[in-house]
PDB file of C-alpha atoms in Angstrom:
ATOM      1  CA  LEU S 314       0.657  -0.064  -0.262  1.00  0.00           C
ATOM      2  CA  ALA S 315       0.977   3.835  -0.487  1.00  0.00           C
ATOM      3  CA  ASP S 316       2.242   5.273   1.968  1.00  0.00           C
ATOM      4  CA  PHE S 317       0.579   8.436   2.315  1.00  0.00           C
ATOM      5  CA  SER S 318       1.392  10.276   5.309  1.00  0.00           C
ATOM      6  CA  ASP S 319       4.162  12.179   4.815  1.00  0.00           C
ATOM      7  CA  THR S 320       2.625  13.775   1.684  1.00  0.00           C
ATOM      8  CA  PRO S 321       1.743  16.603   2.192  1.00  0.00           C
ATOM      9  CA  GLU S 322      -1.752  18.513   1.734  1.00  0.00           C
ATOM     10  CA  GLU S 323      -2.434  20.117  -0.978  1.00  0.00           C
ATOM     11  CA  ASP S 324      -2.752  24.118   1.017  1.00  0.00           C
ATOM     12  CA  VAL S 325      -5.375  26.252  -1.060  1.00  0.00           C
ATOM     13  CA  THR S 326      -4.420  28.983  -1.241  1.00  0.00           C
ATOM     14  CA  ASP S 327      -3.625  32.151  -3.367  1.00  0.00           C
ATOM     15  CA  GLU S 328      -0.284  30.444  -5.445  1.00  0.00           C
ATOM     16  CA  THR S 329      -2.531  27.009  -6.156  1.00  0.00           C
ATOM     17  CA  ARG S 330      -5.527  28.989  -7.633  1.00  0.00           C
ATOM     18  CA  PRO S 331      -6.292  29.316 -10.374  1.00  0.00           C
ATOM     19  CA  ALA S 332      -4.394  32.512 -12.561  1.00  0.00           C
ATOM     20  CA  GLU S 333      -8.699  33.520 -14.004  1.00  0.00           C
ATOM     21  CA  GLU S 334      -9.678  33.559 -10.616  1.00  0.00           C
ATOM     22  CA  THR S 335      -6.689  35.508  -8.693  1.00  0.00           C
ATOM     23  CA  ASN S 336      -6.605  37.784 -11.735  1.00  0.00           C
ATOM     24  CA  LYS S 337     -10.144  38.927 -12.107  1.00  0.00           C
ATOM     25  CA  PRO S 338     -10.718  40.932  -8.333  1.00  0.00           C
ATOM     26  CA  ARG S 339      -7.270  42.464  -9.046  1.00  0.00           C
ATOM     27  CA  THR S 340      -7.974  43.687 -12.344  1.00  0.00           C
ATOM     28  CA  ALA S 341     -11.270  45.084 -10.700  1.00  0.00           C
ATOM     29  CA  ALA S 342     -10.370  47.395  -8.059  1.00  0.00           C
ATOM     30  CA  LYS S 343      -7.193  48.360 -10.068  1.00  0.00           C
ATOM     31  CA  ARG S 344     -10.213  49.475 -12.467  1.00  0.00           C
ATOM     32  CA  LYS S 345     -12.051  51.309 -10.270  1.00  0.00           C
ATOM     33  CA  ARG S 346      -9.248  52.667  -8.417  1.00  0.00           C
ATOM     34  CA  PRO S 347      -8.362  54.571 -10.983  1.00  0.00           C
ATOM     35  CA  ALA S 348     -12.468  55.912 -11.225  1.00  0.00           C
ATOM     36  CA  GLU S 349     -11.263  56.959  -7.880  1.00  0.00           C
ATOM     37  CA  LYS S 350      -8.432  58.959  -7.939  1.00  0.00           C
ATOM     38  CA  THR S 351      -9.766  61.566 -11.133  1.00  0.00           C
ATOM     39  CA  ALA S 352     -13.276  62.235  -9.011  1.00  0.00           C
ATOM     40  CA  THR S 353     -10.835  63.157  -5.486  1.00  0.00           C
ATOM     41  CA  LYS S 354      -8.431  64.498  -8.275  1.00  0.00           C
ATOM     42  CA  LYS S 355     -11.101  66.681  -9.923  1.00  0.00           C
ATOM     43  CA  LYS S 356     -13.058  67.360  -6.184  1.00  0.00           C
ATOM     44  CA  LYS S 357      -9.035  69.408  -5.450  1.00  0.00           C
ATOM     45  CA  SER S 358      -8.868  70.902  -8.326  1.00  0.00           C
ATOM     46  CA  GLY S 359     -12.155  72.059  -8.039  1.00  0.00           C
ATOM     47  CA  GLN S 360     -11.016  72.812  -4.869  1.00  0.00           C
ATOM     48  CA  LYS S 361      -7.818  74.266  -5.954  1.00  0.00           C
ATOM     49  CA  CYS S 362     -10.025  76.997  -9.185  1.00  0.00           C
ATOM     50  CA  VAL S 363     -12.207  77.856  -6.342  1.00  0.00           C
ATOM     51  CA  VAL S 364      -9.517  79.677  -4.125  1.00  0.00           C
ATOM     52  CA  ALA S 365      -7.681  80.538  -6.948  1.00  0.00           C
ATOM     53  CA  GLU S 366     -10.824  82.588  -7.894  1.00  0.00           C
ATOM     54  CA  GLU S 367     -11.058  83.697  -4.117  1.00  0.00           C
ATOM     55  CA  GLU S 368      -7.734  84.670  -4.141  1.00  0.00           C
ATOM     56  CA  GLU S 369      -8.189  86.710  -7.475  1.00  0.00           C
ATOM     57  CA  ALA S 370     -10.489  88.939  -6.414  1.00  0.00           C
ATOM     58  CA  GLU S 371      -9.055  90.036  -3.311  1.00  0.00           C
ATOM     59  CA  GLY S 372      -5.956  90.442  -4.647  1.00  0.00           C
ATOM     60  CA  GLY S 373      -7.737  92.325  -8.088  1.00  0.00           C
ATOM     61  CA  THR S 374      -9.641  94.467  -5.800  1.00  0.00           C
ATOM     62  CA  SER S 375      -6.728  95.372  -3.290  1.00  0.00           C
ATOM     63  CA  ASN S 376      -4.474  95.895  -6.756  1.00  0.00           C
ATOM     64  CA  LYS S 377      -6.575  98.044  -8.116  1.00  0.00           C
ATOM     65  CA  PRO S 378      -5.199 101.251  -7.957  1.00  0.00           C
ATOM     66  CA  LYS S 379      -7.288 104.486  -6.148  1.00  0.00           C
ATOM     67  CA  ARG S 380      -7.614 107.172  -7.049  1.00  0.00           C
ATOM     68  CA  LYS S 381      -7.193 110.591  -6.143  1.00  0.00           C
ATOM     69  CA  ARG S 382      -8.703 112.520  -4.796  1.00  0.00           C
ATOM     70  CA  LYS S 383      -8.445 115.600  -7.130  1.00  0.00           C
ATOM     71  CA  LYS S 384      -7.083 118.477  -4.870  1.00  0.00           C
ATOM     72  CA  LYS S 385      -8.951 121.671  -4.720  1.00  0.00           C
ATOM     73  CA  LYS S 386      -7.224 124.580  -6.094  1.00  0.00           C
ATOM     74  CA  THR S 387      -6.322 127.120  -3.560  1.00  0.00           C
ATOM     75  CA  ILE S 388      -6.246 130.669  -4.702  1.00  0.00           C
ATOM     76  CA  THR S 389      -2.557 131.001  -4.563  1.00  0.00           C
ATOM     77  CA  ASP S 390      -2.699 128.177  -6.648  1.00  0.00           C
ATOM     78  CA  VAL S 391      -4.556 129.327  -8.956  1.00  0.00           C
ATOM     79  CA  VAL S 392      -2.519 132.612  -9.744  1.00  0.00           C
ATOM     80  CA  ALA S 393       0.826 130.682  -9.076  1.00  0.00           C
ATOM     81  CA  ALA S 394       0.127 128.650 -12.482  1.00  0.00           C
ATOM     82  CA  SER S 395      -0.740 131.197 -14.634  1.00  0.00           C
ATOM     83  CA  GLY S 396       2.272 133.628 -16.696  1.00  0.00           C
ATOM     84  CA  PRO S 397       2.561 137.255 -15.857  1.00  0.00           C
ATOM     85  CA  ARG S 398       1.588 140.303 -18.396  1.00  0.00           C
ATOM     86  CA  ALA S 399       1.746 143.486 -17.373  1.00  0.00           C
ATOM     87  CA  GLY S 400      -1.469 145.094 -16.776  1.00  0.00           C
ATOM     88  CA  SER S 401      -3.675 148.779 -18.477  1.00  0.00           C
ATOM     89  CA  PRO S 402      -6.134 150.396 -17.067  1.00  0.00           C
ATOM     90  CA  ALA S 403      -8.943 149.033 -20.280  1.00  0.00           C
ATOM     91  CA  ASP S 404      -8.310 145.389 -18.836  1.00  0.00           C
ATOM     92  CA  LEU S 405     -10.173 147.036 -15.310  1.00  0.00           C
ATOM     93  CA  GLN S 406     -12.687 149.389 -16.453  1.00  0.00           C
ATOM     94  CA  LYS S 407     -13.461 146.532 -19.740  1.00  0.00           C
ATOM     95  CA  LEU S 408     -14.088 144.179 -16.448  1.00  0.00           C
ATOM     96  CA  VAL S 409     -16.034 146.470 -14.225  1.00  0.00           C
ATOM     97  CA  THR S 410     -17.872 147.237 -17.548  1.00  0.00           C
ATOM     98  CA  GLN S 411     -18.996 143.458 -17.819  1.00  0.00           C
ATOM     99  CA  TYR S 412     -19.619 143.364 -14.307  1.00  0.00           C
ATOM    100  CA  PHE S 413     -22.079 145.578 -14.345  1.00  0.00           C
ATOM    101  CA  SER S 414     -23.780 145.257 -17.202  1.00  0.00           C
ATOM    102  CA  ASP S 415     -26.829 143.140 -16.285  1.00  0.00           C
ATOM    103  CA  LYS S 416     -26.580 144.548 -12.853  1.00  0.00           C
ATOM    104  CA  ARG S 417     -26.793 149.189 -13.512  1.00  0.00           C
ATOM    105  CA  SER S 418     -28.941 150.322 -15.671  1.00  0.00           C
ATOM    106  CA  VAL S 419     -26.691 152.369 -18.618  1.00  0.00           C
ATOM    107  CA  ILE S 420     -27.163 156.000 -16.867  1.00  0.00           C
ATOM    108  CA  GLU S 421     -25.893 154.280 -13.713  1.00  0.00           C
ATOM    109  CA  GLN S 422     -23.418 152.678 -14.999  1.00  0.00           C
ATOM    110  CA  GLU S 423     -22.010 155.915 -16.918  1.00  0.00           C
ATOM    111  CA  GLU S 424     -21.423 156.468 -13.460  1.00  0.00           C
ATOM    112  CA  LEU S 425     -19.598 153.957 -12.619  1.00  0.00           C
ATOM    113  CA  ARG S 426     -16.451 154.648 -14.903  1.00  0.00           C
ATOM    114  CA  LEU S 427     -13.712 154.986 -13.810  1.00  0.00           C
ATOM    115  CA  PRO S 428     -12.023 158.658 -15.923  1.00  0.00           C
ATOM    116  CA  ASP S 429      -8.082 157.802 -17.349  1.00  0.00           C
ATOM    117  CA  SER S 430      -6.985 160.579 -15.272  1.00  0.00           C
ATOM    118  CA  CYS S 431      -7.276 158.661 -11.861  1.00  0.00           C
ATOM    119  CA  PHE S 432      -5.323 155.772 -13.269  1.00  0.00           C
ATOM    120  CA  LEU S 433      -1.480 156.159 -12.983  1.00  0.00           C
ATOM    121  CA  SER S 434       1.256 154.456 -15.119  1.00  0.00           C
ATOM    122  CA  SER S 435       1.039 150.943 -14.804  1.00  0.00           C
ATOM    123  CA  ASN S 436       4.432 148.114 -14.263  1.00  0.00           C
ATOM    124  CA  ASP S 437       5.328 146.789 -17.209  1.00  0.00           C
ATOM    125  CA  LEU S 438       6.881 144.097 -15.099  1.00  0.00           C
ATOM    126  CA  THR S 439      10.724 145.790 -14.655  1.00  0.00           C
ATOM    127  CA  HIS S 440       9.070 146.927 -11.336  1.00  0.00           C
ATOM    128  CA  THR S 441       9.626 145.580  -7.675  1.00  0.00           C
ATOM    129  CA  LEU S 442       7.285 146.879  -5.449  1.00  0.00           C
ATOM    130  CA  ALA S 443       9.315 149.696  -4.174  1.00  0.00           C
ATOM    131  CA  SER S 444      10.874 151.272  -7.093  1.00  0.00           C
ATOM    132  CA  TYR S 445       7.064 150.813  -8.832  1.00  0.00           C
ATOM    133  CA  LEU S 446       6.216 152.990  -5.538  1.00  0.00           C
ATOM    134  CA  LYS S 447       8.584 155.261  -5.978  1.00  0.00           C
ATOM    135  CA  GLN S 448       7.972 156.171  -9.215  1.00  0.00           C
ATOM    136  CA  VAL S 449       3.887 157.205  -8.664  1.00  0.00           C
ATOM    137  CA  CYS S 450       4.175 158.979  -5.629  1.00  0.00           C
ATOM    138  CA  PRO S 451       7.308 160.783  -6.176  1.00  0.00           C
ATOM    139  CA  LYS S 452       6.502 162.573  -2.549  1.00  0.00           C
ATOM    140  CA  TRP S 453       5.249 159.659  -0.125  1.00  0.00           C
ATOM    141  CA  ALA S 454       7.584 161.276   2.551  1.00  0.00           C
ATOM    142  CA  LYS S 455       6.047 164.512   2.744  1.00  0.00           C
ATOM    143  CA  ILE S 456       2.354 162.518   2.666  1.00  0.00           C
ATOM    144  CA  GLN S 457       2.747 160.326   5.492  1.00  0.00           C
ATOM    145  CA  LYS S 458       4.288 163.821   7.389  1.00  0.00           C
ATOM    146  CA  THR S 459       0.975 164.964   6.731  1.00  0.00           C
ATOM    147  CA  HIS S 460      -2.076 162.118   8.013  1.00  0.00           C
ATOM    148  CA  THR S 461      -2.185 161.763  11.042  1.00  0.00           C
ATOM    149  CA  GLU S 462      -6.269 160.482  10.816  1.00  0.00           C
ATOM    150  CA  LYS S 463      -6.623 156.962  12.444  1.00  0.00           C
ATOM    151  CA  SER S 464      -8.907 154.540  10.862  1.00  0.00           C
ATOM    152  CA  SER S 465      -8.021 155.385   7.399  1.00  0.00           C
ATOM    153  CA  VAL S 466      -4.320 154.698   5.012  1.00  0.00           C
ATOM    154  CA  VAL S 467      -3.198 156.964   2.617  1.00  0.00           C
ATOM    155  CA  LEU S 468      -1.936 153.734   0.339  1.00  0.00           C
ATOM    156  CA  LEU S 469      -3.700 150.697   0.475  1.00  0.00           C
ATOM    157  CA  ILE S 470      -2.276 147.986  -1.337  1.00  0.00           C
ATOM    158  CA  VAL S 471      -5.314 144.867  -2.278  1.00  0.00           C
ATOM    159  CA  CYS S 472      -3.577 142.087  -3.624  1.00  0.00           C
ATOM    160  CA  SER S 473      -5.134 138.033  -4.093  1.00  0.00           C
ATOM    161  CA  SER S 474      -3.631 135.593  -0.975  1.00  0.00           C
ATOM    162  CA  ALA S 475      -2.415 136.744   2.697  1.00  0.00           C
ATOM    163  CA  LEU S 476       0.739 135.035   1.230  1.00  0.00           C
ATOM    164  CA  ARG S 477       0.658 137.759  -1.184  1.00  0.00           C
ATOM    165  CA  THR S 478      -0.331 139.793   1.293  1.00  0.00           C
ATOM    166  CA  ILE S 479       3.270 138.776   2.915  1.00  0.00           C
ATOM    167  CA  GLU S 480       5.426 139.086  -0.565  1.00  0.00           C
ATOM    168  CA  LEU S 481       4.245 142.714  -0.761  1.00  0.00           C
ATOM    169  CA  ILE S 482       4.654 143.773   2.725  1.00  0.00           C
ATOM    170  CA  LYS S 483       8.302 142.566   2.205  1.00  0.00           C
ATOM    171  CA  GLN S 484       8.764 144.582  -0.453  1.00  0.00           C
ATOM    172  CA  LEU S 485       8.185 147.635   0.882  1.00  0.00           C
ATOM    173  CA  THR S 486      10.361 147.848   3.469  1.00  0.00           C
ATOM    174  CA  ALA S 487      12.739 150.548   0.564  1.00  0.00           C
ATOM    175  CA  PHE S 488       9.543 152.326   0.390  1.00  0.00           C
ATOM    176  CA  ARG S 489       7.884 152.615   3.473  1.00  0.00           C
ATOM    177  CA  GLY S 490      10.239 154.378   5.316  1.00  0.00           C
ATOM    178  CA  ALA S 491       8.722 154.641   8.705  1.00  0.00           C
ATOM    179  CA  ALA S 492       5.122 154.699   7.856  1.00  0.00           C
ATOM    180  CA  LYS S 493       3.469 152.108   9.641  1.00  0.00           C
ATOM    181  CA  VAL S 494       1.814 149.362   7.395  1.00  0.00           C
ATOM    182  CA  LEU S 495      -1.201 147.067   8.596  1.00  0.00           C
ATOM    183  CA  LYS S 496      -2.180 143.069   7.779  1.00  0.00           C
ATOM    184  CA  LEU S 497      -5.860 143.656   6.013  1.00  0.00           C
ATOM    185  CA  PHE S 498      -6.198 139.523   5.343  1.00  0.00           C
ATOM    186  CA  ALA S 499      -8.808 136.981   7.330  1.00  0.00           C
ATOM    187  CA  LYS S 500      -6.312 133.938   7.798  1.00  0.00           C
ATOM    188  CA  HIS S 501      -5.318 133.687  10.999  1.00  0.00           C
ATOM    189  CA  ILE S 502      -6.801 137.353  11.988  1.00  0.00           C
ATOM    190  CA  LYS S 503      -9.719 138.437  13.347  1.00  0.00           C
ATOM    191  CA  ILE S 504     -11.226 141.722  12.583  1.00  0.00           C
ATOM    192  CA  GLU S 505     -11.097 142.753  15.910  1.00  0.00           C
ATOM    193  CA  GLU S 506      -8.503 142.549  15.865  1.00  0.00           C
ATOM    194  CA  GLN S 507      -7.691 144.515  13.253  1.00  0.00           C
ATOM    195  CA  VAL S 508     -10.523 147.079  13.818  1.00  0.00           C
ATOM    196  CA  LYS S 509      -8.661 147.786  17.429  1.00  0.00           C
ATOM    197  CA  LEU S 510      -4.980 148.141  15.436  1.00  0.00           C
ATOM    198  CA  LEU S 511      -6.845 151.007  12.931  1.00  0.00           C
ATOM    199  CA  GLN S 512      -8.858 152.466  15.316  1.00  0.00           C
ATOM    200  CA  LYS S 513      -5.286 152.584  17.965  1.00  0.00           C
ATOM    201  CA  GLY S 514      -2.967 155.264  15.765  1.00  0.00           C
ATOM    202  CA  VAL S 515      -2.705 156.180  13.077  1.00  0.00           C
ATOM    203  CA  THR S 516      -1.747 153.913   9.482  1.00  0.00           C
ATOM    204  CA  HIS S 517      -0.090 155.091   7.001  1.00  0.00           C
ATOM    205  CA  ILE S 518      -0.079 151.803   4.284  1.00  0.00           C
ATOM    206  CA  GLY S 519      -2.453 149.171   4.582  1.00  0.00           C
ATOM    207  CA  VAL S 520      -2.385 145.289   2.110  1.00  0.00           C
ATOM    208  CA  GLY S 521      -4.990 142.924   1.837  1.00  0.00           C
ATOM    209  CA  THR S 522      -7.332 141.161   0.054  1.00  0.00           C
ATOM    210  CA  PRO S 523     -11.066 142.455  -1.312  1.00  0.00           C
ATOM    211  CA  GLY S 524     -12.533 140.143   1.313  1.00  0.00           C
ATOM    212  CA  ARG S 525     -11.218 141.505   4.105  1.00  0.00           C
ATOM    213  CA  ILE S 526     -10.535 144.915   3.095  1.00  0.00           C
ATOM    214  CA  SER S 527     -14.324 145.669   2.207  1.00  0.00           C
ATOM    215  CA  ALA S 528     -16.063 143.757   5.628  1.00  0.00           C
ATOM    216  CA  LEU S 529     -13.472 146.860   7.580  1.00  0.00           C
ATOM    217  CA  VAL S 530     -15.160 149.564   5.563  1.00  0.00           C
ATOM    218  CA  GLU S 531     -19.135 147.791   5.871  1.00  0.00           C
ATOM    219  CA  LYS S 532     -18.186 148.564   9.647  1.00  0.00           C
ATOM    220  CA  ASP S 533     -16.782 151.363   9.562  1.00  0.00           C
ATOM    221  CA  ALA S 534     -13.627 150.735  10.675  1.00  0.00           C
ATOM    222  CA  LEU S 535     -11.289 151.937   7.692  1.00  0.00           C
ATOM    223  CA  ASN S 536     -12.649 154.440   5.149  1.00  0.00           C
ATOM    224  CA  VAL S 537     -11.478 155.565   1.954  1.00  0.00           C
ATOM    225  CA  ARG S 538     -12.101 159.771   3.713  1.00  0.00           C
ATOM    226  CA  SER S 539      -7.845 159.651   3.005  1.00  0.00           C
ATOM    227  CA  LEU S 540      -7.001 157.109   0.527  1.00  0.00           C
ATOM    228  CA  ARG S 541      -4.438 158.863  -2.398  1.00  0.00           C
ATOM    229  CA  TYR S 542      -3.097 155.999  -3.797  1.00  0.00           C
ATOM    230  CA  LEU S 543      -5.578 152.144  -4.365  1.00  0.00           C
ATOM    231  CA  VAL S 544      -2.914 149.855  -5.738  1.00  0.00           C
ATOM    232  CA  PHE S 545      -3.822 146.572  -7.323  1.00  0.00           C
ATOM    233  CA  GLY S 546      -0.669 144.458  -6.366  1.00  0.00           C
ATOM    234  CA  LEU S 547      -1.106 142.165  -8.341  1.00  0.00           C
ATOM    235  CA  GLU S 548       0.646 140.916 -12.078  1.00  0.00           C
ATOM    236  CA  LEU S 549      -2.146 140.710 -14.827  1.00  0.00           C
ATOM    237  CA  GLU S 550      -2.820 137.480 -17.870  1.00  0.00           C
ATOM    238  CA  GLY S 551      -4.321 137.021 -20.552  1.00  0.00           C
ATOM    239  CA  PRO S 552      -5.839 139.789 -22.724  1.00  0.00           C
ATOM    240  CA  GLU S 553      -9.233 139.999 -20.340  1.00  0.00           C
ATOM    241  CA  ALA S 554      -9.034 140.908 -17.058  1.00  0.00           C
ATOM    242  CA  PRO S 555      -6.462 141.405 -14.112  1.00  0.00           C
ATOM    243  CA  LYS S 556      -5.495 137.863 -12.134  1.00  0.00           C
ATOM    244  CA  MET S 557      -7.311 139.120  -8.866  1.00  0.00           C
ATOM    245  CA  VAL S 558     -10.362 139.274 -10.371  1.00  0.00           C
ATOM    246  CA  ASP S 559     -10.393 136.935 -12.728  1.00  0.00           C
ATOM    247  CA  ILE S 560     -10.827 134.541  -9.866  1.00  0.00           C
ATOM    248  CA  PRO S 561     -14.936 133.917  -8.675  1.00  0.00           C
ATOM    249  CA  GLU S 562     -14.152 133.677  -5.021  1.00  0.00           C
ATOM    250  CA  ILE S 563     -13.099 137.328  -4.245  1.00  0.00           C
ATOM    251  CA  LYS S 564     -14.626 138.749  -8.475  1.00  0.00           C
ATOM    252  CA  LEU S 565     -17.361 139.926  -5.549  1.00  0.00           C
ATOM    253  CA  ASP S 566     -16.044 141.310  -3.289  1.00  0.00           C
ATOM    254  CA  PHE S 567     -13.495 143.629  -5.161  1.00  0.00           C
ATOM    255  CA  MET S 568     -16.477 144.964  -6.885  1.00  0.00           C
ATOM    256  CA  LYS S 569     -18.498 145.505  -3.291  1.00  0.00           C
ATOM    257  CA  MET S 570     -15.396 147.874  -2.006  1.00  0.00           C
ATOM    258  CA  MET S 571     -14.668 148.972  -5.677  1.00  0.00           C
ATOM    259  CA  GLU S 572     -17.927 150.107  -5.687  1.00  0.00           C
ATOM    260  CA  GLY S 573     -18.537 152.607  -2.536  1.00  0.00           C
ATOM    261  CA  ASP S 574     -16.524 155.525  -1.722  1.00  0.00           C
ATOM    262  CA  ILE S 575     -13.912 154.257  -4.404  1.00  0.00           C
ATOM    263  CA  PHE S 576     -15.799 154.506  -7.822  1.00  0.00           C
ATOM    264  CA  LYS S 577     -16.468 158.479  -5.966  1.00  0.00           C
ATOM    265  CA  GLY S 578     -13.476 159.079  -5.288  1.00  0.00           C
ATOM    266  CA  CYS S 579     -11.760 158.530  -8.062  1.00  0.00           C
ATOM    267  CA  ARG S 580     -14.126 160.248 -10.101  1.00  0.00           C
ATOM    268  CA  GLU S 581     -13.194 162.977  -7.976  1.00  0.00           C
ATOM    269  CA  ASP S 582      -9.942 162.844  -8.792  1.00  0.00           C
ATOM    270  CA  LYS S 583      -8.830 162.020  -5.189  1.00  0.00           C
ATOM    271  CA  ILE S 584      -7.608 158.541  -5.670  1.00  0.00           C
ATOM    272  CA  LYS S 585      -5.395 157.305  -8.201  1.00  0.00           C
ATOM    273  CA  ILE S 586      -5.170 153.635  -9.408  1.00  0.00           C
ATOM    274  CA  GLY S 587      -1.759 152.114 -10.334  1.00  0.00           C
ATOM    275  CA  LEU S 588      -1.881 148.270 -11.579  1.00  0.00           C
ATOM    276  CA  PHE S 589       1.255 146.219 -10.406  1.00  0.00           C
TER     277      PHE S 589
END
């Protein structure tokens, strides 16, 4: 009899299974895995796209250049941006006529007309303020000595801004002599302080802006009875109008200042007008 005790029993494992049986589930698993990977890849890529779009949206808003607000131009900026041109009496006369053309009758406009005799020679842009005033006011030393009335000035210089006022006062050093000069503008100076200074002592020269000058005249803190010389301390621009009165903010104040006793003084040949 054959001895079967030493014959090993057949080990029923994957190694002894037919190749077809073992390969079938593996290939199915292999087929499933790529599909799962592609699905997860699509999910990840979708998440990445959403995140990228959000980052782009956030980055887009932050990277866009912000619109800068346009700085509002000041009177000084407008004056500095324009080129100087020597003015003439015709420029000022034309401006007055145009301004009052729809506000006064024809007869009233004739009364506002400035006579040619009231104009001094204009600056030809070769003068400093001191040299110009020496030319048009040759007897200044005598005039300032005879002036003794308070709340008035003999020489009034009108300009466009506080900065321009300070510049012109510095230029007066070679002309003023012993004359007292007063700043007549609104920036950092209360009108009450200027009223007290005008009432306290004799002021010979006033330099300032039309707005503050007309306000002082309205309060009777500054009268023009002693006024002899009215000088517009500014260059002129363009073919039509003085630079100062070309600025809308102060054109009304300028006309209010001129409309009162100044027009009357010019017609009576008491006030002389100079264009610097």
